[in-house]
CSV table of C-alpha atoms in Angstrom, one decimal:
chain,number,residue,atom,x,y,z
X,115,UNK,CA,-25.3,3.8,-2.2
X,116,UNK,CA,-22.9,3.1,-5.0
X,117,UNK,CA,-22.9,-0.3,-6.7
X,118,UNK,CA,-20.2,-2.7,-5.4
X,119,UNK,CA,-18.4,-3.1,-8.8
X,120,UNK,CA,-15.1,-2.6,-10.5
X,121,UNK,CA,-14.8,-1.1,-14.0
X,122,UNK,CA,-12.3,-2.4,-16.6
X,123,UNK,CA,-12.0,-2.4,-20.4
X,124,UNK,CA,-10.2,-4.4,-23.1
X,125,UNK,CA,-9.2,-3.0,-26.5
X,126,UNK,CA,-12.6,-4.3,-27.8
X,127,UNK,CA,-15.2,-3.9,-25.0
X,128,UNK,CA,-16.3,-2.4,-21.7
X,129,UNK,CA,-17.0,-4.3,-18.6
X,130,UNK,CA,-17.7,-4.2,-14.9
X,131,UNK,CA,-16.9,-6.9,-12.4
X,132,UNK,CA,-19.9,-7.4,-10.0
X,133,UNK,CA,-18.5,-8.3,-6.6
X,134,UNK,CA,-21.7,-9.8,-5.3
X,135,UNK,CA,-22.4,-11.8,-8.4
X,136,UNK,CA,-18.7,-12.6,-8.8
X,137,UNK,CA,-19.3,-12.1,-12.6
X,138,UNK,CA,-17.9,-9.9,-15.4
X,139,UNK,CA,-20.6,-8.1,-17.3
X,140,UNK,CA,-20.2,-6.4,-20.7
X,141,UNK,CA,-21.9,-3.1,-21.1
X,142,UNK,CA,-22.1,-0.3,-23.7
X,143,UNK,CA,-19.5,2.5,-23.7
X,144,UNK,CA,-22.2,4.9,-22.6
X,145,UNK,CA,-23.2,2.8,-19.6
X,146,UNK,CA,-19.6,2.3,-18.7
X,147,UNK,CA,-19.1,6.1,-18.7
X,148,UNK,CA,-22.2,6.5,-16.6
X,149,UNK,CA,-21.0,3.9,-14.0
X,150,UNK,CA,-17.7,5.6,-13.9
X,151,UNK,CA,-19.3,8.9,-13.0
X,152,UNK,CA,-21.5,7.2,-10.4
X,153,UNK,CA,-18.4,5.7,-8.7
X,154,UNK,CA,-16.7,9.2,-8.8
X,155,UNK,CA,-19.8,10.9,-7.4
X,156,UNK,CA,-20.1,12.9,-10.7
X,157,UNK,CA,-23.7,12.1,-11.8
X,158,UNK,CA,-25.9,15.0,-12.9
X,159,UNK,CA,-29.7,14.9,-13.1
X,160,UNK,CA,-30.0,17.0,-16.2
X,161,UNK,CA,-29.9,15.5,-19.6
X,162,UNK,CA,-30.9,11.9,-18.8
X,163,UNK,CA,-30.2,9.4,-21.4
X,164,UNK,CA,-33.1,6.9,-21.9
X,165,UNK,CA,-30.9,4.2,-23.4
X,166,UNK,CA,-28.6,4.3,-20.3
X,167,UNK,CA,-31.6,4.2,-18.0
X,168,UNK,CA,-33.0,1.2,-19.8
X,169,UNK,CA,-29.8,-0.7,-19.7
X,170,UNK,CA,-29.2,0.1,-16.0
X,171,UNK,CA,-32.8,-0.9,-15.2
X,172,UNK,CA,-32.4,-4.3,-17.0
X,173,UNK,CA,-29.1,-4.9,-15.1
X,174,UNK,CA,-30.7,-4.2,-11.8
X,175,UNK,CA,-33.8,-6.4,-12.6
X,176,UNK,CA,-31.4,-9.3,-13.3
X,177,UNK,CA,-29.6,-8.9,-9.9
X,178,UNK,CA,-26.6,-6.8,-10.9
X,179,UNK,CA,-25.3,-3.5,-9.5
X,180,UNK,CA,-26.2,-4.3,-5.9
X,181,UNK,CA,-24.6,-2.1,-3.2
X,182,UNK,CA,-24.4,-4.9,-0.7
X,183,UNK,CA,-21.1,-5.2,1.2
X,184,UNK,CA,-19.9,-7.6,3.9
X,185,UNK,CA,-21.0,-6.5,7.3
X,186,UNK,CA,-18.6,-8.6,9.3
X,187,UNK,CA,-15.2,-10.3,8.5
X,188,UNK,CA,-15.6,-13.9,9.5
X,189,UNK,CA,-13.8,-16.9,8.1
X,190,UNK,CA,-16.2,-19.6,7.0
X,191,UNK,CA,-14.3,-22.1,9.1
X,192,UNK,CA,-14.5,-20.1,12.3
X,193,UNK,CA,-17.5,-21.8,13.9
X,194,UNK,CA,-16.2,-25.2,12.8
X,195,UNK,CA,-12.7,-24.7,14.1
X,196,UNK,CA,-13.3,-26.4,17.5
X,197,UNK,CA,-14.5,-29.5,15.6
X,198,UNK,CA,-11.5,-29.4,13.2
X,199,UNK,CA,-9.0,-29.1,16.0
X,200,UNK,CA,-10.6,-31.8,18.0
X,201,UNK,CA,-11.4,-34.4,15.3
X,202,UNK,CA,-10.3,-33.5,11.8
X,203,UNK,CA,-6.6,-32.5,11.9
X,204,UNK,CA,-4.6,-34.2,9.2
X,205,UNK,CA,-1.4,-32.3,8.6
X,206,UNK,CA,1.8,-31.6,10.6
X,207,UNK,CA,5.2,-30.2,9.6
X,208,UNK,CA,8.0,-30.7,11.9
X,209,UNK,CA,10.9,-28.3,11.9
X,210,UNK,CA,13.9,-30.7,12.5
X,211,UNK,CA,16.6,-28.0,12.5
X,212,UNK,CA,17.2,-24.4,12.0
X,213,UNK,CA,20.7,-25.1,10.6
X,214,UNK,CA,21.6,-25.6,6.9
X,215,UNK,CA,24.7,-26.7,5.0
X,216,UNK,CA,23.9,-24.0,2.3
X,217,UNK,CA,23.8,-20.3,2.4
X,218,UNK,CA,21.4,-19.3,-0.4
X,219,UNK,CA,21.6,-15.6,-1.1
X,220,UNK,CA,17.8,-15.1,-1.4
X,221,UNK,CA,16.9,-17.2,1.7
X,222,UNK,CA,15.4,-15.2,4.5
X,223,UNK,CA,17.3,-17.3,7.0
X,224,UNK,CA,20.7,-16.4,5.5
X,225,UNK,CA,20.1,-12.6,6.0
X,226,UNK,CA,17.1,-10.5,6.6
X,227,UNK,CA,15.8,-7.2,7.8
X,228,UNK,CA,15.4,-8.3,11.4
X,229,UNK,CA,11.9,-9.7,10.9
X,230,UNK,CA,12.8,-13.4,10.8
X,231,UNK,CA,15.3,-15.7,12.4
X,232,UNK,CA,18.8,-16.5,11.0
X,233,UNK,CA,20.4,-19.9,10.6
X,234,UNK,CA,21.4,-21.3,13.9
X,235,UNK,CA,22.5,-24.6,15.4
X,236,UNK,CA,19.2,-25.7,16.9
X,237,UNK,CA,17.4,-29.0,16.4
X,238,UNK,CA,14.1,-30.4,17.7
X,239,UNK,CA,14.2,-32.7,20.6
X,240,UNK,CA,12.7,-36.1,19.8
X,241,UNK,CA,10.2,-35.8,22.7
X,242,UNK,CA,8.8,-32.6,21.2
X,243,UNK,CA,8.3,-34.3,17.9
X,244,UNK,CA,6.6,-37.3,19.6
X,245,UNK,CA,4.2,-35.0,21.6
X,246,UNK,CA,3.3,-33.2,18.3
X,247,UNK,CA,2.6,-36.5,16.6
X,248,UNK,CA,0.5,-37.7,19.5
X,249,UNK,CA,-1.5,-34.5,19.4
X,250,UNK,CA,-2.1,-35.1,15.7
X,251,UNK,CA,-3.2,-38.7,16.4
X,252,UNK,CA,-5.6,-37.7,19.2
X,253,UNK,CA,-7.2,-34.9,17.2
X,254,UNK,CA,-7.6,-36.6,13.9
X,255,UNK,CA,-10.1,-39.3,14.6
X,256,UNK,CA,-12.2,-38.4,11.5
X,257,UNK,CA,-9.1,-38.3,9.2
X,258,UNK,CA,-7.9,-41.6,7.7
X,259,UNK,CA,-5.1,-39.9,5.8
X,260,UNK,CA,-2.4,-38.0,7.6
X,261,UNK,CA,0.5,-35.9,6.2
X,262,UNK,CA,3.7,-35.5,8.2
X,263,UNK,CA,6.4,-33.2,6.7
X,264,UNK,CA,10.0,-32.7,7.6
X,265,UNK,CA,11.4,-29.2,7.3
X,266,UNK,CA,14.4,-27.1,8.1
X,267,UNK,CA,16.9,-25.5,7.7
X,268,UNK,CA,18.1,-28.6,5.9
X,269,UNK,CA,16.2,-31.6,7.5
X,270,UNK,CA,18.7,-34.1,6.2
X,271,UNK,CA,21.2,-32.8,8.7
X,272,UNK,CA,19.0,-34.8,11.2
X,273,UNK,CA,18.4,-38.0,9.3
X,274,UNK,CA,18.7,-40.1,12.4
X,275,UNK,CA,15.8,-38.0,13.9
X,276,UNK,CA,13.7,-38.7,10.8
X,277,UNK,CA,14.2,-42.4,11.2
X,278,UNK,CA,13.2,-42.2,14.9
X,279,UNK,CA,10.1,-40.2,14.1
X,280,UNK,CA,8.9,-42.5,11.3
X,281,UNK,CA,9.5,-45.5,13.7
X,282,UNK,CA,7.3,-43.7,16.3
X,283,UNK,CA,4.6,-43.0,13.7
X,284,UNK,CA,4.4,-46.6,12.7
X,285,UNK,CA,3.8,-47.5,16.3
X,286,UNK,CA,1.3,-44.7,17.2
X,287,UNK,CA,-0.6,-44.2,13.9
X,288,UNK,CA,-1.6,-47.8,13.2
X,289,UNK,CA,-4.5,-48.0,10.8
X,290,UNK,CA,-3.9,-44.6,9.4
X,291,UNK,CA,-2.5,-43.9,5.9
X,292,UNK,CA,0.5,-41.7,6.5
X,293,UNK,CA,2.1,-39.6,3.8
X,294,UNK,CA,5.6,-38.5,4.5
X,295,UNK,CA,7.1,-35.4,2.8
X,296,UNK,CA,10.4,-33.7,3.0
X,297,UNK,CA,11.6,-30.4,1.7
X,298,UNK,CA,15.4,-30.6,1.1
X,299,UNK,CA,18.2,-29.1,-0.9
X,300,UNK,CA,19.1,-32.8,-1.7
X,301,UNK,CA,22.9,-32.3,-1.5
X,302,UNK,CA,23.2,-34.7,1.5
X,303,UNK,CA,21.3,-37.6,-0.1
X,304,UNK,CA,23.0,-41.0,0.2
X,305,UNK,CA,22.1,-44.5,-0.7
X,306,UNK,CA,21.1,-45.1,3.0
X,307,UNK,CA,18.8,-42.2,2.9
X,308,UNK,CA,17.4,-42.9,-0.5
X,309,UNK,CA,16.7,-46.6,0.3
X,310,UNK,CA,14.9,-45.4,3.5
X,311,UNK,CA,12.8,-42.9,1.6
X,312,UNK,CA,11.8,-45.4,-1.1
X,313,UNK,CA,10.9,-48.0,1.5
X,314,UNK,CA,8.8,-45.6,3.5
X,315,UNK,CA,7.2,-44.0,0.3
X,316,UNK,CA,8.4,-40.5,0.9
X,317,UNK,CA,7.4,-37.6,-1.2
X,318,UNK,CA,10.6,-35.5,-1.9
X,319,UNK,CA,10.5,-31.8,-2.7
X,320,UNK,CA,14.0,-30.7,-3.7
X,321,UNK,CA,15.4,-27.4,-4.7
X,322,UNK,CA,16.9,-26.6,-8.1
X,323,UNK,CA,16.8,-23.1,-9.4
X,324,UNK,CA,17.7,-23.3,-13.1
X,325,UNK,CA,20.9,-24.1,-15.1
X,326,UNK,CA,24.2,-24.1,-13.4
X,327,UNK,CA,25.1,-20.5,-13.9
X,328,UNK,CA,21.9,-19.3,-12.3
X,329,UNK,CA,21.5,-22.0,-9.6
X,330,UNK,CA,25.1,-21.6,-8.3
X,331,UNK,CA,24.9,-17.8,-8.3
X,332,UNK,CA,22.3,-18.0,-5.5
X,333,UNK,CA,22.7,-21.4,-4.0
X,334,UNK,CA,26.1,-22.0,-2.3
X,335,UNK,CA,27.6,-24.3,0.2
X,336,UNK,CA,28.4,-22.9,3.7
X,337,UNK,CA,31.8,-24.5,3.4
X,338,UNK,CA,33.7,-25.1,0.2
X,339,UNK,CA,33.3,-23.9,-3.4
X,340,UNK,CA,31.8,-27.1,-4.9
X,341,UNK,CA,28.8,-26.7,-7.3
X,342,UNK,CA,25.4,-27.2,-5.7
X,343,UNK,CA,24.0,-27.7,-9.2
X,344,UNK,CA,26.4,-30.6,-10.0
X,345,UNK,CA,25.5,-32.3,-6.7
X,346,UNK,CA,21.8,-32.0,-7.2
X,347,UNK,CA,21.8,-33.1,-10.8
X,348,UNK,CA,23.9,-36.1,-9.9
X,349,UNK,CA,21.5,-37.1,-7.2
X,350,UNK,CA,18.5,-36.7,-9.5
X,351,UNK,CA,20.1,-39.0,-12.1
X,352,UNK,CA,20.9,-41.5,-9.4
X,353,UNK,CA,17.3,-41.5,-8.2
X,354,UNK,CA,16.0,-41.9,-11.7
X,355,UNK,CA,18.4,-44.8,-12.4
X,356,UNK,CA,18.3,-46.7,-9.1
X,357,UNK,CA,15.2,-45.7,-7.2
X,358,UNK,CA,12.4,-45.8,-9.7
X,359,UNK,CA,9.5,-45.7,-7.2
X,360,UNK,CA,11.1,-42.7,-5.4
X,361,UNK,CA,11.6,-41.0,-8.7
X,362,UNK,CA,7.9,-41.0,-9.3
X,363,UNK,CA,7.4,-39.2,-6.0
X,364,UNK,CA,9.9,-36.5,-6.8
X,365,UNK,CA,9.0,-32.8,-7.1
X,366,UNK,CA,11.5,-30.0,-8.1
X,367,UNK,CA,10.9,-26.6,-6.5
X,368,UNK,CA,12.4,-23.8,-8.7
X,369,UNK,CA,12.8,-20.3,-7.3
X,370,UNK,CA,13.0,-17.9,-10.2
X,371,UNK,CA,15.4,-15.0,-9.9
X,372,UNK,CA,13.9,-11.9,-11.7
X,373,UNK,CA,17.3,-10.3,-12.1
X,374,UNK,CA,18.4,-13.0,-14.5
X,375,UNK,CA,17.6,-13.7,-18.1
X,376,UNK,CA,14.3,-15.5,-18.1
X,377,UNK,CA,15.0,-17.4,-21.3
X,378,UNK,CA,18.1,-18.9,-19.8
X,379,UNK,CA,16.0,-21.0,-17.4
X,380,UNK,CA,15.0,-23.2,-20.4
X,381,UNK,CA,18.6,-24.4,-20.7
X,382,UNK,CA,18.0,-26.5,-17.6
X,383,UNK,CA,15.5,-28.8,-19.5
X,384,UNK,CA,17.5,-28.8,-22.7
X,385,UNK,CA,20.6,-30.0,-20.9
X,386,UNK,CA,18.7,-32.5,-18.7
X,387,UNK,CA,15.8,-34.0,-20.6
X,388,UNK,CA,15.0,-36.4,-17.7
X,389,UNK,CA,13.6,-33.4,-15.8
X,390,UNK,CA,10.7,-33.5,-18.2
X,391,UNK,CA,9.6,-36.6,-16.3
X,392,UNK,CA,9.5,-34.8,-12.9
X,393,UNK,CA,6.8,-32.6,-11.4
X,394,UNK,CA,8.0,-29.0,-11.4
X,395,UNK,CA,6.8,-26.2,-9.1
X,396,UNK,CA,8.1,-22.7,-10.0
X,397,UNK,CA,7.7,-19.4,-8.2
X,398,UNK,CA,9.4,-16.0,-8.2
X,399,UNK,CA,11.7,-15.0,-5.4
X,400,UNK,CA,9.7,-14.0,-2.3
X,401,UNK,CA,11.0,-10.6,-1.2
X,402,UNK,CA,9.4,-10.6,2.3
X,403,UNK,CA,12.1,-10.3,5.0
X,404,UNK,CA,14.8,-9.4,2.5
X,405,UNK,CA,17.4,-6.8,3.3
X,406,UNK,CA,17.8,-6.2,-0.4
X,407,UNK,CA,14.9,-7.0,-2.8
X,408,UNK,CA,15.2,-8.9,-6.0
X,409,UNK,CA,13.7,-6.4,-8.5
X,410,UNK,CA,12.8,-7.7,-11.9
X,411,UNK,CA,14.7,-6.3,-14.9
X,412,UNK,CA,13.0,-4.9,-17.9
X,413,UNK,CA,14.4,-7.7,-20.0
X,414,UNK,CA,13.1,-10.4,-17.6
X,415,UNK,CA,9.6,-8.8,-17.6
X,416,UNK,CA,9.6,-8.7,-21.4
X,417,UNK,CA,10.8,-12.3,-21.8
X,418,UNK,CA,8.4,-13.5,-19.1
X,419,UNK,CA,5.4,-11.8,-20.8
X,420,UNK,CA,6.4,-13.2,-24.2
X,421,UNK,CA,6.7,-16.8,-23.0
X,422,UNK,CA,3.5,-16.5,-21.0
X,423,UNK,CA,1.7,-15.6,-24.2
X,424,UNK,CA,3.3,-18.5,-26.0
X,425,UNK,CA,2.1,-20.9,-23.3
X,426,UNK,CA,-1.4,-19.4,-23.7
X,427,UNK,CA,-1.3,-20.3,-27.5
X,428,UNK,CA,0.0,-23.8,-26.6
X,429,UNK,CA,-2.8,-24.2,-24.0
X,430,UNK,CA,-5.4,-23.4,-26.7
X,431,UNK,CA,-3.7,-25.9,-29.0
X,432,UNK,CA,-2.5,-23.2,-31.4
X,433,UNK,CA,1.2,-24.0,-31.3
X,434,UNK,CA,3.7,-26.6,-30.1
X,435,UNK,CA,6.0,-25.7,-27.3
X,436,UNK,CA,9.3,-27.0,-26.0
X,437,UNK,CA,10.0,-27.2,-22.3
X,438,UNK,CA,6.3,-27.7,-21.5
X,439,UNK,CA,7.1,-28.8,-17.9
X,440,UNK,CA,8.7,-25.5,-17.0
X,441,UNK,CA,6.0,-23.3,-18.6
X,442,UNK,CA,3.2,-25.4,-17.2
X,443,UNK,CA,4.6,-25.0,-13.7
X,444,UNK,CA,4.6,-21.3,-14.1
X,445,UNK,CA,1.5,-20.6,-16.1
X,446,UNK,CA,-0.9,-23.5,-16.2
X,447,UNK,CA,-2.9,-22.8,-13.0
X,448,UNK,CA,-3.4,-19.2,-14.0
X,449,UNK,CA,-4.8,-20.1,-17.5
X,450,UNK,CA,-7.1,-22.7,-16.0
X,451,UNK,CA,-8.5,-19.9,-13.8
X,452,UNK,CA,-8.7,-17.5,-16.7
X,453,UNK,CA,-10.5,-19.9,-19.0
X,454,UNK,CA,-12.6,-21.4,-16.3
X,455,UNK,CA,-14.1,-18.1,-15.4
X,456,UNK,CA,-15.6,-17.0,-12.1
X,457,UNK,CA,-17.8,-19.2,-10.0
X,458,UNK,CA,-21.2,-17.4,-10.1
X,459,UNK,CA,-22.7,-16.2,-6.9
X,460,UNK,CA,-25.7,-14.1,-5.9
X,461,UNK,CA,-24.4,-12.2,-2.8
X,462,UNK,CA,-21.5,-11.8,-0.5
X,463,UNK,CA,-23.8,-12.3,2.4
X,464,UNK,CA,-23.5,-10.6,5.7
X,465,UNK,CA,-20.3,-12.4,6.8
X,466,UNK,CA,-17.4,-13.4,4.7
X,467,UNK,CA,-13.6,-13.4,4.7
X,468,UNK,CA,-10.8,-13.0,2.1
X,469,UNK,CA,-9.5,-16.3,0.9
X,470,UNK,CA,-5.9,-16.1,2.2
X,471,UNK,CA,-6.0,-17.6,5.7
X,472,UNK,CA,-5.7,-21.4,6.1
X,473,UNK,CA,-7.4,-23.5,8.7
X,474,UNK,CA,-4.6,-24.6,11.2
X,475,UNK,CA,-4.1,-28.3,11.3
X,476,UNK,CA,-6.3,-28.8,8.3
X,477,UNK,CA,-4.4,-27.1,5.5
X,478,UNK,CA,-1.1,-26.2,7.3
X,479,UNK,CA,0.5,-26.4,10.7
X,480,UNK,CA,4.2,-26.4,11.8
X,481,UNK,CA,5.9,-27.2,15.1
X,482,UNK,CA,9.3,-25.6,15.4
X,483,UNK,CA,12.4,-26.8,17.2
X,484,UNK,CA,11.2,-25.1,20.4
X,485,UNK,CA,7.8,-26.8,20.4
X,486,UNK,CA,5.9,-23.7,19.2
X,487,UNK,CA,3.0,-24.1,16.8
X,488,UNK,CA,2.7,-21.8,13.8
X,489,UNK,CA,0.0,-21.6,11.1
X,490,UNK,CA,2.6,-22.6,8.5
X,491,UNK,CA,6.3,-22.8,7.8
X,492,UNK,CA,6.4,-19.7,5.6
X,493,UNK,CA,5.9,-17.0,8.2
X,494,UNK,CA,8.3,-15.3,10.6
X,495,UNK,CA,9.3,-17.2,13.7
X,496,UNK,CA,10.4,-14.1,15.6
X,497,UNK,CA,6.9,-12.5,15.6
X,498,UNK,CA,5.1,-13.8,18.7
X,499,UNK,CA,1.8,-12.9,17.1
X,500,UNK,CA,2.3,-15.8,14.7
X,501,UNK,CA,2.5,-18.4,17.5
X,502,UNK,CA,-0.8,-20.2,17.9
X,503,UNK,CA,0.1,-22.6,20.8
X,504,UNK,CA,2.9,-24.9,22.0
X,505,UNK,CA,3.5,-28.5,22.6
X,506,UNK,CA,2.3,-28.4,26.2
X,507,UNK,CA,-0.9,-26.3,25.8
X,508,UNK,CA,-1.7,-27.6,22.3
X,509,UNK,CA,-3.3,-25.3,19.7
X,510,UNK,CA,-5.0,-22.3,21.2
X,511,UNK,CA,-8.5,-21.9,19.8
X,512,UNK,CA,-8.8,-18.1,20.3
X,513,UNK,CA,-5.4,-17.5,18.8
X,514,UNK,CA,-6.2,-19.7,15.8
X,515,UNK,CA,-9.5,-17.9,15.2
X,516,UNK,CA,-7.6,-14.6,15.3
X,517,UNK,CA,-5.2,-15.8,12.7
X,518,UNK,CA,-8.0,-17.1,10.5
X,519,UNK,CA,-9.7,-13.7,10.7
X,520,UNK,CA,-6.6,-11.5,10.5
X,521,UNK,CA,-8.3,-9.3,8.0
X,522,UNK,CA,-10.3,-7.8,10.8
X,523,UNK,CA,-7.3,-5.7,11.5
X,524,UNK,CA,-7.9,-4.1,8.2
X,525,UNK,CA,-11.7,-4.6,8.2
X,526,UNK,CA,-13.0,-1.3,6.8
X,527,UNK,CA,-10.6,-1.4,3.8
X,528,UNK,CA,-11.3,-5.1,3.2
X,529,UNK,CA,-15.1,-4.7,3.2
X,530,UNK,CA,-15.0,-2.2,0.3
X,531,UNK,CA,-12.3,-3.9,-1.7
X,532,UNK,CA,-13.4,-5.2,-5.1
X,533,UNK,CA,-10.7,-8.0,-4.9
X,534,UNK,CA,-12.3,-9.3,-1.6
X,535,UNK,CA,-13.2,-12.7,-3.0
X,536,UNK,CA,-9.7,-13.3,-4.5
X,537,UNK,CA,-7.4,-11.8,-1.9
X,538,UNK,CA,-4.7,-14.3,-0.8
X,539,UNK,CA,-3.3,-12.2,2.0
X,540,UNK,CA,-2.9,-14.0,5.3
X,541,UNK,CA,-1.2,-13.3,8.6
X,542,UNK,CA,2.1,-13.0,6.8
X,543,UNK,CA,1.0,-9.6,5.4
X,544,UNK,CA,0.2,-8.4,9.0
X,545,UNK,CA,3.4,-9.4,10.8
X,546,UNK,CA,5.4,-7.0,13.0
X,547,UNK,CA,2.6,-4.4,12.9
X,548,UNK,CA,2.5,-4.1,9.1
X,549,UNK,CA,-1.1,-3.0,9.3
X,550,UNK,CA,0.1,0.3,10.6
X,551,UNK,CA,2.7,1.0,7.9
X,552,UNK,CA,3.1,1.2,4.2
X,553,UNK,CA,4.0,-2.4,3.6
X,554,UNK,CA,0.4,-3.7,4.1
X,555,UNK,CA,-1.0,-0.9,1.9
X,556,UNK,CA,1.5,-1.9,-0.8
X,557,UNK,CA,0.4,-5.6,-0.5
X,558,UNK,CA,-3.2,-4.6,-0.7
X,559,UNK,CA,-2.6,-2.4,-3.8
X,560,UNK,CA,-0.6,-5.2,-5.4
X,561,UNK,CA,-3.5,-7.6,-4.9
X,562,UNK,CA,-6.0,-5.2,-6.4
X,563,UNK,CA,-3.7,-4.5,-9.4
X,564,UNK,CA,-3.2,-8.2,-9.9
X,565,UNK,CA,-6.9,-8.9,-9.8
X,566,UNK,CA,-7.7,-6.0,-12.2
X,567,UNK,CA,-5.2,-7.4,-14.7
X,568,UNK,CA,-6.7,-10.8,-14.2
X,569,UNK,CA,-10.1,-9.5,-15.1
X,570,UNK,CA,-8.9,-7.8,-18.2
X,571,UNK,CA,-6.9,-10.8,-19.3
X,572,UNK,CA,-9.9,-13.1,-18.7
X,573,UNK,CA,-12.1,-11.1,-21.1
X,574,UNK,CA,-9.2,-10.5,-23.6
X,575,UNK,CA,-8.7,-14.3,-23.9
X,576,UNK,CA,-12.4,-14.9,-24.5
X,577,UNK,CA,-12.5,-12.1,-27.1
X,578,UNK,CA,-9.5,-13.5,-29.0
X,579,UNK,CA,-9.8,-17.3,-28.6
X,580,UNK,CA,-12.1,-19.8,-30.3
X,581,UNK,CA,-13.9,-20.0,-26.9
X,582,UNK,CA,-15.3,-16.5,-27.3
């Protein structure tokens, strides 16, 4: 059997990633070439090299180059799921409405390829929300801290519902520490809303996608030609000035458009220094469900790479860097992982699962306006395979187990994939029968390519930094 490894090299050295040990191992060029031939079924018996044999023998004696692969795809939380769903739930997101006062061009609900819903004038019935909260209460006996999120569409279109739900939570969740969060475009904020949010200690995640010329290109009001950017900035300044406690609980979510000039995003922080006091989350546009994909330009990729390298030098203390908030939001977690290295292991074991799927009700859970439960708020609401229960039946154990172990639908490919431990694909990658078409294959290949680059970068950083 072939060793379960992946070969890669840097400008200086040769390595293999040992999947069972979860470790990068530096080897000589001759051994690297030998392993390459082994993986390609091109090993010849004649002309054995004693140096290669010695190095290979030492590696095997130290536990490397095992051919072990997972025998069964099984999420580590599978056997514990009945306990989690009965006693340890701690999170619930309530979809208040499927309507929105904006029509953002990149939003899947504005237009899509038929694999998700569109904006529509539906809101959740208060009784559905109450039943969901009671389910959370009754199935979280071991959880002192609960999280309840409000989602849309634009949830502030239903502010009265938010007040009713919070009032109900105060009555039914006595003795629990409840954390309220809301994801909003923030254009509908008023003093009444802000006072309520500050009094109830809400965490606010609001959307702002860069300086005015970029933000307003993609984020537009359904009615009228007013600037979304101007409205959002005005509200952030108001919160900072008049609602100090709430300002500390503020997070800005930035969606980066790769068709734009990457360097222009820094203008947002130059023009608005107060944003350096706010937590920033930044991600690239998600092209799932899009009719037309947002493809990165050559200039964007060049500038993105240059600034990523600058942040690396800053992270190592080599240079000073302006707009640290923005760059940290994009790059910090990645560099923590690169510099932290792998968590050493000794075997994959007989059963394991890619790391993408969450435990419903423990890491994510959404109830929509119709009372249907979904593993999270980021997946398609038109694919019935994504539904894991409803407000009357509760969360279905078998369906939840299926979602957690969705990789079983691609089991043979997953078992032999060198990126197994680091695969973040979940049910979203398998929607609408994607396992049967090219889209899932593309996602798998993208995951492998990303992990390969991650391995090379990890060793390149060690080779070129003072940590080497």
